[in-house]
PDB file of N, CA and C and ligand atoms in Angstrom:
ATOM      1  N   MET W   1     -10.327  32.068 -11.211  1.00  0.00           N
ATOM      2  CA  MET W   1      -9.533  30.936 -11.686  1.00  0.00           C
ATOM      3  C   MET W   1      -9.686  29.746 -10.763  1.00  0.00           C
ATOM      4  N   SER W   2      -9.741  28.563 -11.305  1.00  0.00           N
ATOM      5  CA  SER W   2      -9.906  27.398 -10.436  1.00  0.00           C
ATOM      6  C   SER W   2      -8.543  26.872  -9.998  1.00  0.00           C
ATOM      7  N   ASP W   3      -8.550  26.170  -8.887  1.00  0.00           N
ATOM      8  CA  ASP W   3      -7.330  25.581  -8.350  1.00  0.00           C
ATOM      9  C   ASP W   3      -7.262  24.099  -8.683  1.00  0.00           C
ATOM     10  N   SER W   4      -7.702  23.719  -9.860  1.00  0.00           N
ATOM     11  CA  SER W   4      -7.746  22.290 -10.165  1.00  0.00           C
ATOM     12  C   SER W   4      -6.336  21.720 -10.248  1.00  0.00           C
ATOM     13  N   PHE W   5      -6.225  20.464  -9.840  1.00  0.00           N
ATOM     14  CA  PHE W   5      -4.941  19.786  -9.872  1.00  0.00           C
ATOM     15  C   PHE W   5      -4.614  19.349 -11.287  1.00  0.00           C
ATOM     16  N   GLU W   6      -3.352  19.307 -11.578  1.00  0.00           N
ATOM     17  CA  GLU W   6      -2.954  18.732 -12.853  1.00  0.00           C
ATOM     18  C   GLU W   6      -3.042  17.223 -12.773  1.00  0.00           C
ATOM     19  N   ILE W   7      -3.201  16.610 -13.906  1.00  0.00           N
ATOM     20  CA  ILE W   7      -3.204  15.153 -13.978  1.00  0.00           C
ATOM     21  C   ILE W   7      -1.956  14.733 -14.742  1.00  0.00           C
ATOM     22  N   PHE W   8      -1.183  13.856 -14.123  1.00  0.00           N
ATOM     23  CA  PHE W   8       0.036  13.378 -14.772  1.00  0.00           C
ATOM     24  C   PHE W   8      -0.121  11.907 -15.126  1.00  0.00           C
ATOM     25  N   THR W   9       0.457  11.541 -16.236  1.00  0.00           N
ATOM     26  CA  THR W   9       0.415  10.156 -16.693  1.00  0.00           C
ATOM     27  C   THR W   9       1.672   9.429 -16.247  1.00  0.00           C
ATOM     28  N   VAL W  10       1.482   8.207 -15.762  1.00  0.00           N
ATOM     29  CA  VAL W  10       2.609   7.351 -15.377  1.00  0.00           C
ATOM     30  C   VAL W  10       2.622   6.153 -16.302  1.00  0.00           C
ATOM     31  N   LYS W  11       3.750   5.901 -16.902  1.00  0.00           N
ATOM     32  CA  LYS W  11       3.915   4.715 -17.727  1.00  0.00           C
ATOM     33  C   LYS W  11       4.878   3.799 -16.990  1.00  0.00           C
ATOM     34  N   VAL W  12       4.553   2.502 -16.916  1.00  0.00           N
ATOM     35  CA  VAL W  12       5.389   1.560 -16.170  1.00  0.00           C
ATOM     36  C   VAL W  12       5.980   0.545 -17.141  1.00  0.00           C
ATOM     37  N   LEU W  13       7.291   0.512 -17.188  1.00  0.00           N
ATOM     38  CA  LEU W  13       8.029  -0.407 -18.055  1.00  0.00           C
ATOM     39  C   LEU W  13       8.545  -1.566 -17.212  1.00  0.00           C
ATOM     40  N   PRO W  14       8.798  -2.729 -17.759  1.00  0.00           N
ATOM     41  CA  PRO W  14       8.677  -3.048 -19.185  1.00  0.00           C
ATOM     42  C   PRO W  14       7.281  -3.510 -19.591  1.00  0.00           C
ATOM     43  N   ALA W  15       6.325  -3.579 -18.641  1.00  0.00           N
ATOM     44  CA  ALA W  15       5.008  -4.129 -18.964  1.00  0.00           C
ATOM     45  C   ALA W  15       4.186  -3.196 -19.856  1.00  0.00           C
ATOM     46  N   GLY W  16       4.558  -1.899 -19.894  1.00  0.00           N
ATOM     47  CA  GLY W  16       3.809  -0.965 -20.725  1.00  0.00           C
ATOM     48  C   GLY W  16       2.479  -0.566 -20.111  1.00  0.00           C
ATOM     49  N   LEU W  17       2.342  -0.680 -18.781  1.00  0.00           N
ATOM     50  CA  LEU W  17       1.112  -0.266 -18.100  1.00  0.00           C
ATOM     51  C   LEU W  17       1.083   1.254 -18.010  1.00  0.00           C
ATOM     52  N   GLN W  18      -0.123   1.805 -17.911  1.00  0.00           N
ATOM     53  CA  GLN W  18      -0.220   3.251 -17.839  1.00  0.00           C
ATOM     54  C   GLN W  18      -1.371   3.648 -16.927  1.00  0.00           C
ATOM     55  N   TYR W  19      -1.172   4.692 -16.130  1.00  0.00           N
ATOM     56  CA  TYR W  19      -2.254   5.200 -15.298  1.00  0.00           C
ATOM     57  C   TYR W  19      -2.037   6.680 -15.038  1.00  0.00           C
ATOM     58  N   ASP W  20      -3.075   7.327 -14.490  1.00  0.00           N
ATOM     59  CA  ASP W  20      -2.995   8.759 -14.218  1.00  0.00           C
ATOM     60  C   ASP W  20      -2.888   9.014 -12.724  1.00  0.00           C
ATOM     61  N   VAL W  21      -2.198  10.083 -12.371  1.00  0.00           N
ATOM     62  CA  VAL W  21      -2.121  10.520 -10.978  1.00  0.00           C
ATOM     63  C   VAL W  21      -2.790  11.884 -10.884  1.00  0.00           C
ATOM     64  N   GLU W  22      -3.781  11.964 -10.025  1.00  0.00           N
ATOM     65  CA  GLU W  22      -4.549  13.190  -9.886  1.00  0.00           C
ATOM     66  C   GLU W  22      -4.423  13.695  -8.457  1.00  0.00           C
ATOM     67  N   GLY W  23      -4.471  15.016  -8.290  1.00  0.00           N
ATOM     68  CA  GLY W  23      -4.445  15.573  -6.941  1.00  0.00           C
ATOM     69  C   GLY W  23      -3.108  15.336  -6.274  1.00  0.00           C
ATOM     70  N   ASP W  24      -3.159  15.048  -4.965  1.00  0.00           N
ATOM     71  CA  ASP W  24      -1.895  14.884  -4.241  1.00  0.00           C
ATOM     72  C   ASP W  24      -1.592  13.422  -3.943  1.00  0.00           C
ATOM     73  N   LEU W  25      -2.066  12.532  -4.791  1.00  0.00           N
ATOM     74  CA  LEU W  25      -1.802  11.107  -4.575  1.00  0.00           C
ATOM     75  C   LEU W  25      -0.341  10.778  -4.870  1.00  0.00           C
ATOM     76  N   SER W  26       0.169   9.765  -4.163  1.00  0.00           N
ATOM     77  CA  SER W  26       1.504   9.264  -4.489  1.00  0.00           C
ATOM     78  C   SER W  26       1.409   8.374  -5.726  1.00  0.00           C
ATOM     79  N   LEU W  27       2.559   8.065  -6.300  1.00  0.00           N
ATOM     80  CA  LEU W  27       2.578   7.169  -7.466  1.00  0.00           C
ATOM     81  C   LEU W  27       1.948   5.820  -7.108  1.00  0.00           C
ATOM     82  N   LEU W  28       2.180   5.347  -5.887  1.00  0.00           N
ATOM     83  CA  LEU W  28       1.635   4.049  -5.472  1.00  0.00           C
ATOM     84  C   LEU W  28       0.120   4.129  -5.226  1.00  0.00           C
ATOM     85  N   GLU W  29      -0.341   5.175  -4.552  1.00  0.00           N
ATOM     86  CA  GLU W  29      -1.783   5.314  -4.279  1.00  0.00           C
ATOM     87  C   GLU W  29      -2.568   5.386  -5.575  1.00  0.00           C
ATOM     88  N   ALA W  30      -2.056   6.147  -6.531  1.00  0.00           N
ATOM     89  CA  ALA W  30      -2.755   6.278  -7.809  1.00  0.00           C
ATOM     90  C   ALA W  30      -2.739   4.956  -8.574  1.00  0.00           C
ATOM     91  N   ALA W  31      -1.646   4.197  -8.468  1.00  0.00           N
ATOM     92  CA  ALA W  31      -1.592   2.894  -9.131  1.00  0.00           C
ATOM     93  C   ALA W  31      -2.668   1.977  -8.549  1.00  0.00           C
ATOM     94  N   ASP W  32      -2.804   1.979  -7.212  1.00  0.00           N
ATOM     95  CA  ASP W  32      -3.830   1.156  -6.551  1.00  0.00           C
ATOM     96  C   ASP W  32      -5.215   1.477  -7.098  1.00  0.00           C
ATOM     97  N   MET W  33      -5.495   2.764  -7.275  1.00  0.00           N
ATOM     98  CA  MET W  33      -6.823   3.179  -7.729  1.00  0.00           C
ATOM     99  C   MET W  33      -7.039   2.860  -9.199  1.00  0.00           C
ATOM    100  N   SER W  34      -5.948   2.615  -9.907  1.00  0.00           N
ATOM    101  CA  SER W  34      -6.038   2.357 -11.351  1.00  0.00           C
ATOM    102  C   SER W  34      -5.861   0.889 -11.691  1.00  0.00           C
ATOM    103  N   ARG W  35      -5.886   0.054 -10.712  1.00  0.00           N
ATOM    104  CA  ARG W  35      -5.736  -1.384 -10.921  1.00  0.00           C
ATOM    105  C   ARG W  35      -4.390  -1.743 -11.551  1.00  0.00           C
ATOM    106  N   VAL W  36      -3.394  -0.972 -11.202  1.00  0.00           N
ATOM    107  CA  VAL W  36      -2.016  -1.327 -11.556  1.00  0.00           C
ATOM    108  C   VAL W  36      -1.334  -1.709 -10.248  1.00  0.00           C
ATOM    109  N   GLN W  37      -0.746  -2.888 -10.210  1.00  0.00           N
ATOM    110  CA  GLN W  37      -0.136  -3.355  -8.977  1.00  0.00           C
ATOM    111  C   GLN W  37       1.363  -3.131  -8.997  1.00  0.00           C
ATOM    112  N   LEU W  38       1.839  -2.287  -8.063  1.00  0.00           N
ATOM    113  CA  LEU W  38       3.270  -2.094  -7.866  1.00  0.00           C
ATOM    114  C   LEU W  38       3.627  -2.787  -6.557  1.00  0.00           C
ATOM    115  N   PRO W  39       4.832  -3.350  -6.440  1.00  0.00           N
ATOM    116  CA  PRO W  39       5.212  -3.971  -5.175  1.00  0.00           C
ATOM    117  C   PRO W  39       5.190  -2.940  -4.049  1.00  0.00           C
ATOM    118  N   SER W  40       4.713  -3.334  -2.876  1.00  0.00           N
ATOM    119  CA  SER W  40       4.685  -2.405  -1.743  1.00  0.00           C
ATOM    120  C   SER W  40       4.584  -3.172  -0.440  1.00  0.00           C
ATOM    121  N   SER W  41       4.958  -2.516   0.640  1.00  0.00           N
ATOM    122  CA  SER W  41       4.789  -3.105   1.963  1.00  0.00           C
ATOM    123  C   SER W  41       4.477  -2.001   2.976  1.00  0.00           C
ATOM    124  N   CYS W  42       5.501  -1.247   3.406  1.00  0.00           N
ATOM    125  CA  CYS W  42       5.282  -0.280   4.496  1.00  0.00           C
ATOM    126  C   CYS W  42       4.429   0.913   4.075  1.00  0.00           C
ATOM    127  N   ARG W  43       4.559   1.333   2.844  1.00  0.00           N
ATOM    128  CA  ARG W  43       3.853   2.503   2.305  1.00  0.00           C
ATOM    129  C   ARG W  43       4.235   3.810   3.001  1.00  0.00           C
ATOM    130  N   ASN W  44       5.379   3.834   3.653  1.00  0.00           N
ATOM    131  CA  ASN W  44       5.789   5.096   4.278  1.00  0.00           C
ATOM    132  C   ASN W  44       7.252   5.453   4.000  1.00  0.00           C
ATOM    133  N   GLY W  45       7.828   4.823   2.981  1.00  0.00           N
ATOM    134  CA  GLY W  45       9.164   5.243   2.549  1.00  0.00           C
ATOM    135  C   GLY W  45      10.318   4.623   3.303  1.00  0.00           C
ATOM    136  N   THR W  46      10.087   3.548   4.043  1.00  0.00           N
ATOM    137  CA  THR W  46      11.206   2.961   4.798  1.00  0.00           C
ATOM    138  C   THR W  46      11.633   1.575   4.319  1.00  0.00           C
ATOM    139  N   CYS W  47      10.705   0.730   3.886  1.00  0.00           N
ATOM    140  CA  CYS W  47      11.067  -0.679   3.632  1.00  0.00           C
ATOM    141  C   CYS W  47      11.766  -0.901   2.282  1.00  0.00           C
ATOM    142  N   ARG W  48      11.539  -0.018   1.337  1.00  0.00           N
ATOM    143  CA  ARG W  48      12.150  -0.062   0.008  1.00  0.00           C
ATOM    144  C   ARG W  48      11.588  -1.166  -0.895  1.00  0.00           C
ATOM    145  N   THR W  49      10.493  -1.793  -0.494  1.00  0.00           N
ATOM    146  CA  THR W  49       9.874  -2.816  -1.339  1.00  0.00           C
ATOM    147  C   THR W  49       9.444  -2.233  -2.686  1.00  0.00           C
ATOM    148  N   CYS W  50       9.036  -0.986  -2.694  1.00  0.00           N
ATOM    149  CA  CYS W  50       8.499  -0.381  -3.917  1.00  0.00           C
ATOM    150  C   CYS W  50       9.575   0.222  -4.816  1.00  0.00           C
ATOM    151  N   LEU W  51      10.830   0.140  -4.395  1.00  0.00           N
ATOM    152  CA  LEU W  51      11.930   0.792  -5.129  1.00  0.00           C
ATOM    153  C   LEU W  51      11.816   0.571  -6.646  1.00  0.00           C
ATOM    154  N   SER W  52      11.811   1.652  -7.370  1.00  0.00           N
ATOM    155  CA  SER W  52      11.685   1.616  -8.833  1.00  0.00           C
ATOM    156  C   SER W  52      12.648   2.638  -9.408  1.00  0.00           C
ATOM    157  N   ARG W  53      12.883   2.542 -10.697  1.00  0.00           N
ATOM    158  CA  ARG W  53      13.770   3.514 -11.331  1.00  0.00           C
ATOM    159  C   ARG W  53      12.946   4.499 -12.148  1.00  0.00           C
ATOM    160  N   LEU W  54      13.269   5.754 -12.010  1.00  0.00           N
ATOM    161  CA  LEU W  54      12.596   6.794 -12.773  1.00  0.00           C
ATOM    162  C   LEU W  54      13.324   6.942 -14.104  1.00  0.00           C
ATOM    163  N   VAL W  55      12.678   6.502 -15.169  1.00  0.00           N
ATOM    164  CA  VAL W  55      13.305   6.569 -16.494  1.00  0.00           C
ATOM    165  C   VAL W  55      13.240   7.992 -17.024  1.00  0.00           C
ATOM    166  N   SER W  56      12.098   8.648 -16.798  1.00  0.00           N
ATOM    167  CA  SER W  56      11.987  10.058 -17.172  1.00  0.00           C
ATOM    168  C   SER W  56      10.936  10.721 -16.311  1.00  0.00           C
ATOM    169  N   GLY W  57      11.029  12.039 -16.205  1.00  0.00           N
ATOM    170  CA  GLY W  57      10.084  12.804 -15.402  1.00  0.00           C
ATOM    171  C   GLY W  57      10.694  13.217 -14.078  1.00  0.00           C
ATOM    172  N   GLU W  58       9.876  13.903 -13.262  1.00  0.00           N
ATOM    173  CA  GLU W  58      10.342  14.415 -11.968  1.00  0.00           C
ATOM    174  C   GLU W  58       9.335  14.093 -10.894  1.00  0.00           C
ATOM    175  N   VAL W  59       9.838  13.818  -9.699  1.00  0.00           N
ATOM    176  CA  VAL W  59       8.949  13.586  -8.558  1.00  0.00           C
ATOM    177  C   VAL W  59       9.396  14.448  -7.379  1.00  0.00           C
ATOM    178  N   THR W  60       8.477  14.606  -6.426  1.00  0.00           N
ATOM    179  CA  THR W  60       8.811  15.221  -5.151  1.00  0.00           C
ATOM    180  C   THR W  60       8.371  14.253  -4.071  1.00  0.00           C
ATOM    181  N   TYR W  61       8.892  14.395  -2.859  1.00  0.00           N
ATOM    182  CA  TYR W  61       8.570  13.435  -1.807  1.00  0.00           C
ATOM    183  C   TYR W  61       7.643  14.011  -0.755  1.00  0.00           C
ATOM    184  N   THR W  62       6.773  13.157  -0.227  1.00  0.00           N
ATOM    185  CA  THR W  62       5.833  13.571   0.813  1.00  0.00           C
ATOM    186  C   THR W  62       6.497  13.523   2.190  1.00  0.00           C
ATOM    187  N   ILE W  63       7.691  12.934   2.282  1.00  0.00           N
ATOM    188  CA  ILE W  63       8.419  12.900   3.551  1.00  0.00           C
ATOM    189  C   ILE W  63       9.809  13.473   3.313  1.00  0.00           C
ATOM    190  N   GLU W  64      10.441  13.909   4.388  1.00  0.00           N
ATOM    191  CA  GLU W  64      11.713  14.610   4.226  1.00  0.00           C
ATOM    192  C   GLU W  64      12.867  13.676   3.865  1.00  0.00           C
ATOM    193  N   TRP W  65      12.881  12.466   4.445  1.00  0.00           N
ATOM    194  CA  TRP W  65      14.011  11.576   4.238  1.00  0.00           C
ATOM    195  C   TRP W  65      13.553  10.221   3.732  1.00  0.00           C
ATOM    196  N   PRO W  66      13.158  10.116   2.483  1.00  0.00           N
ATOM    197  CA  PRO W  66      12.820   8.787   1.971  1.00  0.00           C
ATOM    198  C   PRO W  66      14.039   7.873   2.044  1.00  0.00           C
ATOM    199  N   GLY W  67      13.807   6.570   2.219  1.00  0.00           N
ATOM    200  CA  GLY W  67      14.898   5.622   2.444  1.00  0.00           C
ATOM    201  C   GLY W  67      15.731   5.324   1.216  1.00  0.00           C
ATOM    202  N   LEU W  68      16.327   6.339   0.671  1.00  0.00           N
ATOM    203  CA  LEU W  68      17.189   6.208  -0.507  1.00  0.00           C
ATOM    204  C   LEU W  68      18.540   6.843  -0.216  1.00  0.00           C
ATOM    205  N   SER W  69      19.609   6.228  -0.690  1.00  0.00           N
ATOM    206  CA  SER W  69      20.924   6.863  -0.545  1.00  0.00           C
ATOM    207  C   SER W  69      21.079   7.936  -1.622  1.00  0.00           C
ATOM    208  N   ALA W  70      22.045   8.810  -1.410  1.00  0.00           N
ATOM    209  CA  ALA W  70      22.317   9.854  -2.402  1.00  0.00           C
ATOM    210  C   ALA W  70      22.685   9.226  -3.741  1.00  0.00           C
ATOM    211  N   GLU W  71      23.418   8.107  -3.684  1.00  0.00           N
ATOM    212  CA  GLU W  71      23.814   7.428  -4.932  1.00  0.00           C
ATOM    213  C   GLU W  71      22.582   6.894  -5.661  1.00  0.00           C
ATOM    214  N   GLU W  72      21.671   6.296  -4.897  1.00  0.00           N
ATOM    215  CA  GLU W  72      20.458   5.762  -5.538  1.00  0.00           C
ATOM    216  C   GLU W  72      19.643   6.883  -6.171  1.00  0.00           C
ATOM    217  N   LYS W  73      19.527   7.989  -5.448  1.00  0.00           N
ATOM    218  CA  LYS W  73      18.789   9.124  -6.024  1.00  0.00           C
ATOM    219  C   LYS W  73      19.453   9.584  -7.305  1.00  0.00           C
ATOM    220  N   ALA W  74      20.792   9.662  -7.273  1.00  0.00           N
ATOM    221  CA  ALA W  74      21.529  10.112  -8.458  1.00  0.00           C
ATOM    222  C   ALA W  74      21.340   9.149  -9.622  1.00  0.00           C
ATOM    223  N   GLU W  75      21.155   7.869  -9.303  1.00  0.00           N
ATOM    224  CA  GLU W  75      20.949   6.875 -10.369  1.00  0.00           C
ATOM    225  C   GLU W  75      19.501   6.820 -10.827  1.00  0.00           C
ATOM    226  N   GLY W  76      18.643   7.618 -10.206  1.00  0.00           N
ATOM    227  CA  GLY W  76      17.262   7.713 -10.657  1.00  0.00           C
ATOM    228  C   GLY W  76      16.291   6.812  -9.917  1.00  0.00           C
ATOM    229  N   TYR W  77      16.717   6.228  -8.800  1.00  0.00           N
ATOM    230  CA  TYR W  77      15.784   5.379  -8.062  1.00  0.00           C
ATOM    231  C   TYR W  77      14.813   6.233  -7.247  1.00  0.00           C
ATOM    232  N   VAL W  78      13.573   5.768  -7.169  1.00  0.00           N
ATOM    233  CA  VAL W  78      12.528   6.477  -6.432  1.00  0.00           C
ATOM    234  C   VAL W  78      11.731   5.475  -5.601  1.00  0.00           C
ATOM    235  N   LEU W  79      11.017   5.989  -4.615  1.00  0.00           N
ATOM    236  CA  LEU W  79      10.116   5.174  -3.800  1.00  0.00           C
ATOM    237  C   LEU W  79       8.682   5.634  -4.097  1.00  0.00           C
ATOM    238  N   PRO W  80       7.955   4.911  -4.939  1.00  0.00           N
ATOM    239  CA  PRO W  80       6.634   5.355  -5.377  1.00  0.00           C
ATOM    240  C   PRO W  80       5.617   5.567  -4.259  1.00  0.00           C
ATOM    241  N   CYS W  81       5.790   4.896  -3.106  1.00  0.00           N
ATOM    242  CA  CYS W  81       4.797   5.053  -2.032  1.00  0.00           C
ATOM    243  C   CYS W  81       4.809   6.448  -1.430  1.00  0.00           C
ATOM    244  N   VAL W  82       5.923   7.160  -1.556  1.00  0.00           N
ATOM    245  CA  VAL W  82       6.009   8.508  -0.974  1.00  0.00           C
ATOM    246  C   VAL W  82       6.416   9.553  -2.012  1.00  0.00           C
ATOM    247  N   ALA W  83       6.311   9.199  -3.295  1.00  0.00           N
ATOM    248  CA  ALA W  83       6.692  10.132  -4.364  1.00  0.00           C
ATOM    249  C   ALA W  83       5.447  10.616  -5.101  1.00  0.00           C
ATOM    250  N   ARG W  84       5.391  11.916  -5.304  1.00  0.00           N
ATOM    251  CA  ARG W  84       4.322  12.515  -6.111  1.00  0.00           C
ATOM    252  C   ARG W  84       4.931  13.043  -7.401  1.00  0.00           C
ATOM    253  N   PRO W  85       4.237  12.856  -8.519  1.00  0.00           N
ATOM    254  CA  PRO W  85       4.813  13.342  -9.776  1.00  0.00           C
ATOM    255  C   PRO W  85       4.712  14.865  -9.906  1.00  0.00           C
ATOM    256  N   LEU W  86       5.725  15.447 -10.514  1.00  0.00           N
ATOM    257  CA  LEU W  86       5.698  16.877 -10.865  1.00  0.00           C
ATOM    258  C   LEU W  86       5.520  17.041 -12.366  1.00  0.00           C
ATOM    259  N   THR W  87       5.703  15.925 -13.090  1.00  0.00           N
ATOM    260  CA  THR W  87       5.573  15.901 -14.549  1.00  0.00           C
ATOM    261  C   THR W  87       4.989  14.526 -14.903  1.00  0.00           C
ATOM    262  N   HIS W  88       4.736  14.293 -16.173  1.00  0.00           N
ATOM    263  CA  HIS W  88       4.455  12.923 -16.595  1.00  0.00           C
ATOM    264  C   HIS W  88       5.719  12.114 -16.296  1.00  0.00           C
ATOM    265  N   VAL W  89       5.554  10.857 -15.903  1.00  0.00           N
ATOM    266  CA  VAL W  89       6.742  10.071 -15.574  1.00  0.00           C
ATOM    267  C   VAL W  89       6.701   8.696 -16.230  1.00  0.00           C
ATOM    268  N   VAL W  90       7.893   8.157 -16.425  1.00  0.00           N
ATOM    269  CA  VAL W  90       8.064   6.771 -16.864  1.00  0.00           C
ATOM    270  C   VAL W  90       8.864   6.067 -15.785  1.00  0.00           C
ATOM    271  N   LEU W  91       8.293   4.982 -15.261  1.00  0.00           N
ATOM    272  CA  LEU W  91       8.943   4.198 -14.205  1.00  0.00           C
ATOM    273  C   LEU W  91       9.373   2.855 -14.749  1.00  0.00           C
ATOM    274  N   GLU W  92      10.476   2.355 -14.238  1.00  0.00           N
ATOM    275  CA  GLU W  92      10.871   0.981 -14.563  1.00  0.00           C
ATOM    276  C   GLU W  92      10.679   0.136 -13.313  1.00  0.00           C
ATOM    277  N   GLN W  93       9.761  -0.806 -13.381  1.00  0.00           N
ATOM    278  CA  GLN W  93       9.472  -1.678 -12.245  1.00  0.00           C
ATOM    279  C   GLN W  93       9.077  -3.053 -12.801  1.00  0.00           C
ATOM    280  N   PRO W  94      10.057  -3.969 -12.897  1.00  0.00           N
ATOM    281  CA  PRO W  94       9.809  -5.266 -13.526  1.00  0.00           C
ATOM    282  C   PRO W  94       8.712  -6.091 -12.850  1.00  0.00           C
ATOM    283  N   ASP W  95       8.411  -5.811 -11.564  1.00  0.00           N
ATOM    284  CA  ASP W  95       7.394  -6.596 -10.858  1.00  0.00           C
ATOM    285  C   ASP W  95       6.001  -5.984 -10.924  1.00  0.00           C
ATOM    286  N   ALA W  96       5.807  -4.935 -11.704  1.00  0.00           N
ATOM    287  CA  ALA W  96       4.483  -4.334 -11.827  1.00  0.00           C
ATOM    288  C   ALA W  96       3.581  -5.239 -12.656  1.00  0.00           C
ATOM    289  N   SER W  97       2.293  -5.217 -12.331  1.00  0.00           N
ATOM    290  CA  SER W  97       1.343  -6.015 -13.119  1.00  0.00           C
ATOM    291  C   SER W  97      -0.022  -5.345 -13.097  1.00  0.00           C
ATOM    292  N   ALA W  98      -0.883  -5.760 -13.992  1.00  0.00           N
ATOM    293  CA  ALA W  98      -2.262  -5.273 -13.979  1.00  0.00           C
ATOM    294  C   ALA W  98      -3.040  -6.157 -13.017  1.00  0.00           C
ATOM    295  N   CYS W  99      -3.974  -5.597 -12.255  1.00  0.00           N
ATOM    296  CA  CYS W  99      -4.741  -6.418 -11.317  1.00  0.00           C
ATOM    297  C   CYS W  99      -6.228  -6.215 -11.548  1.00  0.00           C
TER     298      CYS W  99
HETATM  299  S1  LIG E 101       6.365   0.453   0.276  1.00  0.00           S
HETATM  300 FE1  LIG E 101       7.959   0.576   1.739  1.00  0.00          FE
HETATM  301  S2  LIG E 101       9.290   2.076   0.917  1.00  0.00           S
HETATM  302 FE2  LIG E 101       7.612   2.066  -0.450  1.00  0.00          FE
END
């Protein structure tokens, strides 16, 4: 049996952009490779520039303490620079654009 990675689709609202995440890439890294521009700065989960809302789907984090409060997590906010998808996901990020 092969150990191939699953490929998950990310849809970004409200622009309706779409890209795939393969392997162990973060939502932000995969967007970069797909010519979808998400806001970013530190890329390590601290600055919160990339803060987006997860409309549907599930993510896991590459770091133990991403810079989100418990309330923000409960409201569905995620940090795409350190989040990996576990399912297909829909993100809400009004500043996303195609590049
Ligand atoms: S780019 Fe800084 S928290 Fe994501």
